[in-house]
């Protein structure tokens, strides 16, 4: 596997949303590192600060205290090499599938011809070839997810951040999209960080699972999951045992202690 992932470091990171009337402390003294090529799943109670963590990594938010760095550089604004798939997928209904897939590149000022060539290749990779001239409203839910993924792939990112990208699709489709995400991660070797509220999804797609506490989020468990990605993993007894381990960490908010 080609190693092309980014390194992430959170060092004593705190984030307070200042909304005028009331401050909300979303993160408190959060520290962790992700090695190049790691696949991390973030899981924790609703509203604990998972999306905030992703936005900080993407450079869409600045920390109140502490430092977030990618490849050793403090993240002050969105990097060229970071792809972010938001919960709502961020597709533009008035743009074609090809234009939507090329958008990340066009925003980054890649020449149009090259952007469209790369977008076209990425659409192929996610099984959407032939839909270049369609519009998002003509696509099924699963195809829209594939399109959002194609946009990220076209950017040739070393860091792929995803905020519950599969939460709106039904169970079977979700499994096939999870398989696609897994295959792409194995092929490309980028660093991946996925926010999910599904224990099974975290255990299927996270080589490492970070379990957050209630807000303000701190790390209550850092669960390594070395068998992730092996053949038959989803149906194995070890998979069920790992789900149990993560469920216990979530419930007890402390079993398995952060390292
Ligand atoms: P999660 O992704 O774990 O559900 P978030 O990171 O979205 O949680 O939010 C963490 C906390 O910060 C929540 O209490 C949420 O209401 C609050 N929050 C998120 N965004 C903002 C904002 N822009 N202004 C004020 N509070 C916010």
PDB file of C-alpha atoms and ligand atoms in Angstrom:
ATOM      1  CA  UNK A   1       0.000   0.000   0.000  1.00  0.00           C
ATOM      2  CA  UNK A   2       1.348   3.398  -0.937  1.00  0.00           C
ATOM      3  CA  UNK A   3       1.768   5.491   2.199  1.00  0.00           C
ATOM      4  CA  UNK A   4       0.338   8.925   1.593  1.00  0.00           C
ATOM      5  CA  UNK A   5      -1.587   9.839   4.700  1.00  0.00           C
ATOM      6  CA  UNK A   6      -1.348  12.971   6.791  1.00  0.00           C
ATOM      7  CA  UNK A   7      -0.283  13.100  10.435  1.00  0.00           C
ATOM      8  CA  UNK A   8      -2.736  14.777  12.834  1.00  0.00           C
ATOM      9  CA  UNK A   9      -1.956  16.133  16.254  1.00  0.00           C
ATOM     10  CA  UNK A  10      -4.317  17.605  18.834  1.00  0.00           C
ATOM     11  CA  UNK A  11      -2.386  19.065  21.720  1.00  0.00           C
ATOM     12  CA  UNK A  12      -4.410  20.179  24.775  1.00  0.00           C
ATOM     13  CA  UNK A  13      -7.157  21.501  22.538  1.00  0.00           C
ATOM     14  CA  UNK A  14     -10.076  23.412  23.992  1.00  0.00           C
ATOM     15  CA  UNK A  15     -12.929  24.935  22.024  1.00  0.00           C
ATOM     16  CA  UNK A  16     -15.490  27.323  23.420  1.00  0.00           C
ATOM     17  CA  UNK A  17     -18.307  28.553  21.196  1.00  0.00           C
ATOM     18  CA  UNK A  18     -18.990  32.138  22.080  1.00  0.00           C
ATOM     19  CA  UNK A  19     -22.564  32.848  21.100  1.00  0.00           C
ATOM     20  CA  UNK A  20     -22.910  36.111  22.922  1.00  0.00           C
ATOM     21  CA  UNK A  21     -25.501  35.145  25.516  1.00  0.00           C
ATOM     22  CA  UNK A  22     -23.874  31.918  26.618  1.00  0.00           C
ATOM     23  CA  UNK A  23     -20.544  30.201  26.079  1.00  0.00           C
ATOM     24  CA  UNK A  24     -20.544  26.512  25.180  1.00  0.00           C
ATOM     25  CA  UNK A  25     -17.421  24.549  25.978  1.00  0.00           C
ATOM     26  CA  UNK A  26     -17.366  21.828  23.318  1.00  0.00           C
ATOM     27  CA  UNK A  27     -13.871  20.419  23.881  1.00  0.00           C
ATOM     28  CA  UNK A  28     -11.707  20.388  26.982  1.00  0.00           C
ATOM     29  CA  UNK A  29      -7.985  19.617  26.957  1.00  0.00           C
ATOM     30  CA  UNK A  30      -8.235  17.104  24.119  1.00  0.00           C
ATOM     31  CA  UNK A  31      -4.990  15.481  23.024  1.00  0.00           C
ATOM     32  CA  UNK A  32      -4.409  12.704  20.527  1.00  0.00           C
ATOM     33  CA  UNK A  33      -2.320  11.925  17.483  1.00  0.00           C
ATOM     34  CA  UNK A  34      -3.157  10.065  14.304  1.00  0.00           C
ATOM     35  CA  UNK A  35      -0.352   8.446  12.350  1.00  0.00           C
ATOM     36  CA  UNK A  36      -0.177   8.667   8.555  1.00  0.00           C
ATOM     37  CA  UNK A  37      -2.589   6.225   6.953  1.00  0.00           C
ATOM     38  CA  UNK A  38      -4.606   5.525  10.103  1.00  0.00           C
ATOM     39  CA  UNK A  39      -8.365   5.083   9.896  1.00  0.00           C
ATOM     40  CA  UNK A  40      -9.955   6.648  12.955  1.00  0.00           C
ATOM     41  CA  UNK A  41     -13.577   6.492  14.023  1.00  0.00           C
ATOM     42  CA  UNK A  42     -14.874   9.073  16.490  1.00  0.00           C
ATOM     43  CA  UNK A  43     -17.830   8.041  18.580  1.00  0.00           C
ATOM     44  CA  UNK A  44     -19.512   9.572  21.611  1.00  0.00           C
ATOM     45  CA  UNK A  45     -22.806  10.930  22.910  1.00  0.00           C
ATOM     46  CA  UNK A  46     -24.771  13.290  20.718  1.00  0.00           C
ATOM     47  CA  UNK A  47     -23.596  16.888  21.112  1.00  0.00           C
ATOM     48  CA  UNK A  48     -20.303  15.934  22.781  1.00  0.00           C
ATOM     49  CA  UNK A  49     -18.006  17.643  20.293  1.00  0.00           C
ATOM     50  CA  UNK A  50     -17.299  15.135  17.495  1.00  0.00           C
ATOM     51  CA  UNK A  51     -18.184  17.448  14.602  1.00  0.00           C
ATOM     52  CA  UNK A  52     -16.272  20.222  16.331  1.00  0.00           C
ATOM     53  CA  UNK A  53     -13.182  17.973  16.354  1.00  0.00           C
ATOM     54  CA  UNK A  54     -13.605  17.315  12.644  1.00  0.00           C
ATOM     55  CA  UNK A  55     -14.094  21.003  11.831  1.00  0.00           C
ATOM     56  CA  UNK A  56     -10.950  21.875  13.780  1.00  0.00           C
ATOM     57  CA  UNK A  57      -8.982  19.236  11.857  1.00  0.00           C
ATOM     58  CA  UNK A  58     -10.350  20.607   8.587  1.00  0.00           C
ATOM     59  CA  UNK A  59      -9.285  24.142   9.513  1.00  0.00           C
ATOM     60  CA  UNK A  60     -12.881  25.355   9.409  1.00  0.00           C
ATOM     61  CA  UNK A  61     -12.671  26.375  13.085  1.00  0.00           C
ATOM     62  CA  UNK A  62      -9.786  27.660  15.205  1.00  0.00           C
ATOM     63  CA  UNK A  63      -9.170  26.225  18.663  1.00  0.00           C
ATOM     64  CA  UNK A  64      -9.657  28.453  21.704  1.00  0.00           C
ATOM     65  CA  UNK A  65      -6.702  26.892  23.506  1.00  0.00           C
ATOM     66  CA  UNK A  66      -4.067  24.349  22.518  1.00  0.00           C
ATOM     67  CA  UNK A  67      -2.987  23.467  19.004  1.00  0.00           C
ATOM     68  CA  UNK A  68      -4.246  21.393  16.104  1.00  0.00           C
ATOM     69  CA  UNK A  69      -1.548  20.480  13.592  1.00  0.00           C
ATOM     70  CA  UNK A  70      -1.533  18.493  10.365  1.00  0.00           C
ATOM     71  CA  UNK A  71       1.845  17.244   9.156  1.00  0.00           C
ATOM     72  CA  UNK A  72       3.434  19.390  11.841  1.00  0.00           C
ATOM     73  CA  UNK A  73       1.862  22.634  10.655  1.00  0.00           C
ATOM     74  CA  UNK A  74      -0.671  24.455  12.776  1.00  0.00           C
ATOM     75  CA  UNK A  75      -4.006  24.353  10.954  1.00  0.00           C
ATOM     76  CA  UNK A  76      -5.207  27.909  10.505  1.00  0.00           C
ATOM     77  CA  UNK A  77      -7.359  27.528   7.401  1.00  0.00           C
ATOM     78  CA  UNK A  78      -8.510  24.705   5.131  1.00  0.00           C
ATOM     79  CA  UNK A  79      -5.598  22.826   3.539  1.00  0.00           C
ATOM     80  CA  UNK A  80      -5.483  21.984  -0.154  1.00  0.00           C
ATOM     81  CA  UNK A  81      -4.945  18.310   0.654  1.00  0.00           C
ATOM     82  CA  UNK A  82      -7.793  17.829   3.130  1.00  0.00           C
ATOM     83  CA  UNK A  83     -11.146  16.563   1.852  1.00  0.00           C
ATOM     84  CA  UNK A  84     -14.225  16.982   3.999  1.00  0.00           C
ATOM     85  CA  UNK A  85     -17.577  15.265   3.502  1.00  0.00           C
ATOM     86  CA  UNK A  86     -20.242  17.055   5.511  1.00  0.00           C
ATOM     87  CA  UNK A  87     -23.404  15.474   6.902  1.00  0.00           C
ATOM     88  CA  UNK A  88     -25.537  17.105   4.203  1.00  0.00           C
ATOM     89  CA  UNK A  89     -22.941  16.088   1.552  1.00  0.00           C
ATOM     90  CA  UNK A  90     -22.690  19.652   0.259  1.00  0.00           C
ATOM     91  CA  UNK A  91     -23.931  18.902  -3.280  1.00  0.00           C
ATOM     92  CA  UNK A  92     -25.131  21.812  -5.404  1.00  0.00           C
ATOM     93  CA  UNK A  93     -28.485  20.964  -7.048  1.00  0.00           C
ATOM     94  CA  UNK A  94     -27.956  23.353  -9.947  1.00  0.00           C
ATOM     95  CA  UNK A  95     -24.634  21.800 -10.927  1.00  0.00           C
ATOM     96  CA  UNK A  96     -24.243  18.556 -12.875  1.00  0.00           C
ATOM     97  CA  UNK A  97     -22.714  15.441 -11.362  1.00  0.00           C
ATOM     98  CA  UNK A  98     -19.406  16.164 -13.114  1.00  0.00           C
ATOM     99  CA  UNK A  99     -19.391  19.793 -11.957  1.00  0.00           C
ATOM    100  CA  UNK A 100     -20.186  18.705  -8.414  1.00  0.00           C
ATOM    101  CA  UNK A 101     -17.391  16.133  -8.478  1.00  0.00           C
ATOM    102  CA  UNK A 102     -14.942  18.760  -9.770  1.00  0.00           C
ATOM    103  CA  UNK A 103     -15.970  21.427  -7.282  1.00  0.00           C
ATOM    104  CA  UNK A 104     -13.257  20.837  -4.675  1.00  0.00           C
ATOM    105  CA  UNK A 105     -10.628  21.190  -7.388  1.00  0.00           C
ATOM    106  CA  UNK A 106     -12.215  24.219  -9.035  1.00  0.00           C
ATOM    107  CA  UNK A 107     -12.372  25.997  -5.662  1.00  0.00           C
ATOM    108  CA  UNK A 108      -8.671  25.223  -5.295  1.00  0.00           C
ATOM    109  CA  UNK A 109      -8.028  26.867  -8.667  1.00  0.00           C
ATOM    110  CA  UNK A 110      -7.001  23.707 -10.509  1.00  0.00           C
ATOM    111  CA  UNK A 111      -7.396  24.407 -14.258  1.00  0.00           C
ATOM    112  CA  UNK A 112     -10.875  23.379 -15.446  1.00  0.00           C
ATOM    113  CA  UNK A 113      -9.768  20.790 -17.956  1.00  0.00           C
ATOM    114  CA  UNK A 114      -7.622  18.985 -15.397  1.00  0.00           C
ATOM    115  CA  UNK A 115     -10.340  19.320 -12.736  1.00  0.00           C
ATOM    116  CA  UNK A 116     -12.919  17.702 -15.002  1.00  0.00           C
ATOM    117  CA  UNK A 117     -10.547  14.912 -16.063  1.00  0.00           C
ATOM    118  CA  UNK A 118      -9.804  14.075 -12.434  1.00  0.00           C
ATOM    119  CA  UNK A 119     -13.481  14.336 -11.467  1.00  0.00           C
ATOM    120  CA  UNK A 120     -14.381  12.004 -14.323  1.00  0.00           C
ATOM    121  CA  UNK A 121     -11.849   9.414 -13.135  1.00  0.00           C
ATOM    122  CA  UNK A 122     -13.138   9.700  -9.561  1.00  0.00           C
ATOM    123  CA  UNK A 123     -16.723   9.147 -10.735  1.00  0.00           C
ATOM    124  CA  UNK A 124     -15.500   5.960 -12.410  1.00  0.00           C
ATOM    125  CA  UNK A 125     -13.913   4.814  -9.164  1.00  0.00           C
ATOM    126  CA  UNK A 126     -17.174   5.103  -7.225  1.00  0.00           C
ATOM    127  CA  UNK A 127     -19.259   3.477  -9.964  1.00  0.00           C
ATOM    128  CA  UNK A 128     -20.909   6.625 -11.302  1.00  0.00           C
ATOM    129  CA  UNK A 129     -19.508   6.698 -14.807  1.00  0.00           C
ATOM    130  CA  UNK A 130     -22.174   7.624 -17.314  1.00  0.00           C
ATOM    131  CA  UNK A 131     -23.854  10.096 -14.964  1.00  0.00           C
ATOM    132  CA  UNK A 132     -21.630  13.099 -15.728  1.00  0.00           C
ATOM    133  CA  UNK A 133     -24.438  15.197 -17.128  1.00  0.00           C
ATOM    134  CA  UNK A 134     -27.132  14.204 -14.623  1.00  0.00           C
ATOM    135  CA  UNK A 135     -28.175  16.444 -11.744  1.00  0.00           C
ATOM    136  CA  UNK A 136     -28.143  15.419  -8.071  1.00  0.00           C
ATOM    137  CA  UNK A 137     -31.941  15.247  -7.928  1.00  0.00           C
ATOM    138  CA  UNK A 138     -31.839  12.459 -10.526  1.00  0.00           C
ATOM    139  CA  UNK A 139     -29.629  10.313  -8.272  1.00  0.00           C
ATOM    140  CA  UNK A 140     -30.682   7.888  -5.537  1.00  0.00           C
ATOM    141  CA  UNK A 141     -29.521   8.460  -1.955  1.00  0.00           C
ATOM    142  CA  UNK A 142     -26.655   6.007  -2.319  1.00  0.00           C
ATOM    143  CA  UNK A 143     -25.520   7.593  -5.585  1.00  0.00           C
ATOM    144  CA  UNK A 144     -25.450  11.003  -3.923  1.00  0.00           C
ATOM    145  CA  UNK A 145     -23.169   9.573  -1.235  1.00  0.00           C
ATOM    146  CA  UNK A 146     -20.943   8.182  -4.000  1.00  0.00           C
ATOM    147  CA  UNK A 147     -20.854  11.571  -5.672  1.00  0.00           C
ATOM    148  CA  UNK A 148     -19.764  13.284  -2.453  1.00  0.00           C
ATOM    149  CA  UNK A 149     -17.048  10.656  -2.132  1.00  0.00           C
ATOM    150  CA  UNK A 150     -15.971  11.186  -5.759  1.00  0.00           C
ATOM    151  CA  UNK A 151     -15.528  14.890  -5.052  1.00  0.00           C
ATOM    152  CA  UNK A 152     -13.224  14.018  -2.157  1.00  0.00           C
ATOM    153  CA  UNK A 153     -11.295  11.432  -4.210  1.00  0.00           C
ATOM    154  CA  UNK A 154     -10.786  13.811  -7.114  1.00  0.00           C
ATOM    155  CA  UNK A 155      -8.871  16.063  -4.765  1.00  0.00           C
ATOM    156  CA  UNK A 156      -6.339  13.281  -4.167  1.00  0.00           C
ATOM    157  CA  UNK A 157      -6.426  14.175  -0.505  1.00  0.00           C
ATOM    158  CA  UNK A 158      -4.019  12.817   2.099  1.00  0.00           C
ATOM    159  CA  UNK A 159      -6.690  13.364   4.747  1.00  0.00           C
ATOM    160  CA  UNK A 160     -10.342  12.424   4.395  1.00  0.00           C
ATOM    161  CA  UNK A 161     -12.718  13.746   7.054  1.00  0.00           C
ATOM    162  CA  UNK A 162     -16.304  12.500   7.158  1.00  0.00           C
ATOM    163  CA  UNK A 163     -19.146  13.650   9.383  1.00  0.00           C
ATOM    164  CA  UNK A 164     -21.712  10.841   9.560  1.00  0.00           C
ATOM    165  CA  UNK A 165     -21.776  10.580   5.767  1.00  0.00           C
ATOM    166  CA  UNK A 166     -23.888   7.410   5.750  1.00  0.00           C
ATOM    167  CA  UNK A 167     -26.445   8.286   8.402  1.00  0.00           C
ATOM    168  CA  UNK A 168     -29.261   8.887   5.917  1.00  0.00           C
ATOM    169  CA  UNK A 169     -29.100   5.603   3.986  1.00  0.00           C
ATOM    170  CA  UNK A 170     -30.761   2.298   4.780  1.00  0.00           C
ATOM    171  CA  UNK A 171     -28.923  -0.638   6.303  1.00  0.00           C
ATOM    172  CA  UNK A 172     -27.997  -2.695   3.219  1.00  0.00           C
ATOM    173  CA  UNK A 173     -26.926   0.263   1.159  1.00  0.00           C
ATOM    174  CA  UNK A 174     -24.992   1.497   4.117  1.00  0.00           C
ATOM    175  CA  UNK A 175     -23.022  -1.738   4.238  1.00  0.00           C
ATOM    176  CA  UNK A 176     -22.122  -1.530   0.559  1.00  0.00           C
ATOM    177  CA  UNK A 177     -21.003   2.103   0.953  1.00  0.00           C
ATOM    178  CA  UNK A 178     -18.957   1.115   4.003  1.00  0.00           C
ATOM    179  CA  UNK A 179     -17.277  -1.543   1.842  1.00  0.00           C
ATOM    180  CA  UNK A 180     -16.523   1.090  -0.788  1.00  0.00           C
ATOM    181  CA  UNK A 181     -14.990   3.388   1.846  1.00  0.00           C
ATOM    182  CA  UNK A 182     -12.916   0.509   3.184  1.00  0.00           C
ATOM    183  CA  UNK A 183     -11.639  -0.486  -0.283  1.00  0.00           C
ATOM    184  CA  UNK A 184     -10.711   3.092  -1.149  1.00  0.00           C
ATOM    185  CA  UNK A 185      -8.880   3.548   2.142  1.00  0.00           C
ATOM    186  CA  UNK A 186      -6.972   0.273   1.623  1.00  0.00           C
ATOM    187  CA  UNK A 187      -6.054   1.263  -1.939  1.00  0.00           C
ATOM    188  CA  UNK A 188      -5.066   4.849  -1.299  1.00  0.00           C
ATOM    189  CA  UNK A 189      -3.554   4.814   2.184  1.00  0.00           C
ATOM    190  CA  UNK A 190      -4.836   8.258   3.151  1.00  0.00           C
ATOM    191  CA  UNK A 191      -5.515   9.149   6.774  1.00  0.00           C
ATOM    192  CA  UNK A 192      -9.199   8.944   7.508  1.00  0.00           C
ATOM    193  CA  UNK A 193     -11.337  10.313  10.335  1.00  0.00           C
ATOM    194  CA  UNK A 194     -14.985   9.353  10.456  1.00  0.00           C
ATOM    195  CA  UNK A 195     -17.577  10.644  12.897  1.00  0.00           C
ATOM    196  CA  UNK A 196     -20.347   8.151  13.519  1.00  0.00           C
ATOM    197  CA  UNK A 197     -22.971   7.369  16.121  1.00  0.00           C
ATOM    198  CA  UNK A 198     -23.060   3.709  15.065  1.00  0.00           C
ATOM    199  CA  UNK A 199     -20.913   1.348  17.129  1.00  0.00           C
ATOM    200  CA  UNK A 200     -20.899  -1.203  14.282  1.00  0.00           C
ATOM    201  CA  UNK A 201     -19.780   1.401  11.769  1.00  0.00           C
ATOM    202  CA  UNK A 202     -16.994   2.559  14.087  1.00  0.00           C
ATOM    203  CA  UNK A 203     -15.786  -1.028  14.484  1.00  0.00           C
ATOM    204  CA  UNK A 204     -16.060  -1.734  10.743  1.00  0.00           C
ATOM    205  CA  UNK A 205     -14.266   1.407   9.548  1.00  0.00           C
ATOM    206  CA  UNK A 206     -12.037   2.415  12.462  1.00  0.00           C
ATOM    207  CA  UNK A 207      -8.621   0.789  12.822  1.00  0.00           C
ATOM    208  CA  UNK A 208      -8.642   2.880  15.949  1.00  0.00           C
ATOM    209  CA  UNK A 209     -11.771   4.062  17.767  1.00  0.00           C
ATOM    210  CA  UNK A 210     -11.708   7.200  19.870  1.00  0.00           C
ATOM    211  CA  UNK A 211     -14.537   7.248  22.404  1.00  0.00           C
ATOM    212  CA  UNK A 212     -15.522  10.693  23.632  1.00  0.00           C
ATOM    213  CA  UNK A 213     -17.181  11.650  26.900  1.00  0.00           C
ATOM    214  CA  UNK A 214     -20.206  13.878  27.290  1.00  0.00           C
ATOM    215  CA  UNK A 215     -19.560  17.531  26.434  1.00  0.00           C
ATOM    216  CA  UNK A 216     -17.028  19.003  26.903  1.00  0.00           C
ATOM    217  CA  UNK A 217     -15.462  16.067  25.127  1.00  0.00           C
ATOM    218  CA  UNK A 218     -12.415  14.405  26.538  1.00  0.00           C
ATOM    219  CA  UNK A 219     -11.053  11.078  25.435  1.00  0.00           C
ATOM    220  CA  UNK A 220     -12.447   8.268  27.591  1.00  0.00           C
ATOM    221  CA  UNK A 221     -11.087   5.356  25.547  1.00  0.00           C
ATOM    222  CA  UNK A 222      -8.674   4.818  22.679  1.00  0.00           C
ATOM    223  CA  UNK A 223      -9.573   1.389  21.334  1.00  0.00           C
ATOM    224  CA  UNK A 224      -7.201  -0.287  18.906  1.00  0.00           C
ATOM    225  CA  UNK A 225      -8.899  -2.475  16.336  1.00  0.00           C
ATOM    226  CA  UNK A 226      -6.144  -4.223  14.372  1.00  0.00           C
ATOM    227  CA  UNK A 227      -8.420  -6.793  12.708  1.00  0.00           C
ATOM    228  CA  UNK A 228     -10.467  -4.116  10.972  1.00  0.00           C
ATOM    229  CA  UNK A 229     -10.385  -4.623   7.209  1.00  0.00           C
ATOM    230  CA  UNK A 230      -9.762  -8.393   7.346  1.00  0.00           C
ATOM    231  CA  UNK A 231     -11.951 -10.665   5.233  1.00  0.00           C
ATOM    232  CA  UNK A 232     -15.151 -11.671   6.993  1.00  0.00           C
ATOM    233  CA  UNK A 233     -14.585  -9.112   9.763  1.00  0.00           C
ATOM    234  CA  UNK A 234     -18.195  -7.979   9.971  1.00  0.00           C
ATOM    235  CA  UNK A 235     -19.466 -11.512  10.628  1.00  0.00           C
ATOM    236  CA  UNK A 236     -16.756 -12.632  13.017  1.00  0.00           C
ATOM    237  CA  UNK A 237     -17.019 -13.262  16.755  1.00  0.00           C
ATOM    238  CA  UNK A 238     -14.129 -10.837  17.245  1.00  0.00           C
ATOM    239  CA  UNK A 239     -16.179  -8.079  15.567  1.00  0.00           C
ATOM    240  CA  UNK A 240     -19.036  -8.638  18.023  1.00  0.00           C
ATOM    241  CA  UNK A 241     -16.584  -8.635  20.919  1.00  0.00           C
ATOM    242  CA  UNK A 242     -15.069  -5.345  19.735  1.00  0.00           C
ATOM    243  CA  UNK A 243     -18.542  -3.792  19.467  1.00  0.00           C
ATOM    244  CA  UNK A 244     -19.152  -4.895  23.046  1.00  0.00           C
ATOM    245  CA  UNK A 245     -15.889  -3.301  24.145  1.00  0.00           C
ATOM    246  CA  UNK A 246     -16.800   0.018  22.522  1.00  0.00           C
ATOM    247  CA  UNK A 247     -20.341  -0.128  23.928  1.00  0.00           C
ATOM    248  CA  UNK A 248     -18.946  -0.631  27.438  1.00  0.00           C
ATOM    249  CA  UNK A 249     -16.558   2.285  27.021  1.00  0.00           C
ATOM    250  CA  UNK A 250     -19.426   4.487  25.881  1.00  0.00           C
ATOM    251  CA  UNK A 251     -21.670   3.415  28.737  1.00  0.00           C
ATOM    252  CA  UNK A 252     -19.147   3.571  31.511  1.00  0.00           C
ATOM    253  CA  UNK A 253     -17.364   6.592  30.129  1.00  0.00           C
ATOM    254  CA  UNK A 254     -14.038   5.356  31.287  1.00  0.00           C
ATOM    255  CA  UNK A 255     -13.431   1.634  30.905  1.00  0.00           C
ATOM    256  CA  UNK A 256     -10.409   1.082  28.673  1.00  0.00           C
ATOM    257  CA  UNK A 257      -8.906   4.464  29.694  1.00  0.00           C
ATOM    258  CA  UNK A 258      -7.344   6.792  27.181  1.00  0.00           C
ATOM    259  CA  UNK A 259      -3.660   6.141  26.576  1.00  0.00           C
TER     260      UNK A 259
HETATM  261  P1  LIG B   1     -21.467  16.194  18.025  1.00  0.00           P
HETATM  262  O1  LIG B   1     -20.884  16.224  16.655  1.00  0.00           O
HETATM  263  O2  LIG B   1     -20.722  15.300  18.964  1.00  0.00           O
HETATM  264  O3  LIG B   1     -22.930  15.874  18.042  1.00  0.00           O
HETATM  265  P2  LIG B   1     -20.886  19.059  18.012  1.00  0.00           P
HETATM  266  O4  LIG B   1     -19.417  19.114  17.871  1.00  0.00           O
HETATM  267  O5  LIG B   1     -21.714  19.332  16.797  1.00  0.00           O
HETATM  268  O6  LIG B   1     -21.321  17.667  18.667  1.00  0.00           O
HETATM  269  O7  LIG B   1     -21.358  20.107  19.124  1.00  0.00           O
HETATM  270  C1  LIG B   1     -20.777  20.128  20.430  1.00  0.00           C
HETATM  271  C2  LIG B   1     -21.534  21.142  21.263  1.00  0.00           C
HETATM  272  O8  LIG B   1     -21.304  22.448  20.761  1.00  0.00           O
HETATM  273  C3  LIG B   1     -23.059  20.961  21.252  1.00  0.00           C
HETATM  274  O9  LIG B   1     -23.527  21.283  22.519  1.00  0.00           O
HETATM  275  C4  LIG B   1     -23.516  21.960  20.222  1.00  0.00           C
HETATM  276  O10 LIG B   1     -24.831  22.410  20.535  1.00  0.00           O
HETATM  277  C5  LIG B   1     -22.499  23.077  20.411  1.00  0.00           C
HETATM  278  N1  LIG B   1     -22.288  23.832  19.164  1.00  0.00           N
HETATM  279  C6  LIG B   1     -21.923  23.315  17.970  1.00  0.00           C
HETATM  280  N2  LIG B   1     -21.778  24.299  17.055  1.00  0.00           N
HETATM  281  C7  LIG B   1     -22.053  25.453  17.699  1.00  0.00           C
HETATM  282  C8  LIG B   1     -22.083  26.826  17.323  1.00  0.00           C
HETATM  283  N3  LIG B   1     -21.779  27.223  16.088  1.00  0.00           N
HETATM  284  N4  LIG B   1     -22.427  27.744  18.250  1.00  0.00           N
HETATM  285  C9  LIG B   1     -22.718  27.364  19.520  1.00  0.00           C
HETATM  286  N5  LIG B   1     -22.709  26.106  19.956  1.00  0.00           N
HETATM  287  C10 LIG B   1     -22.388  25.153  19.069  1.00  0.00           C
END
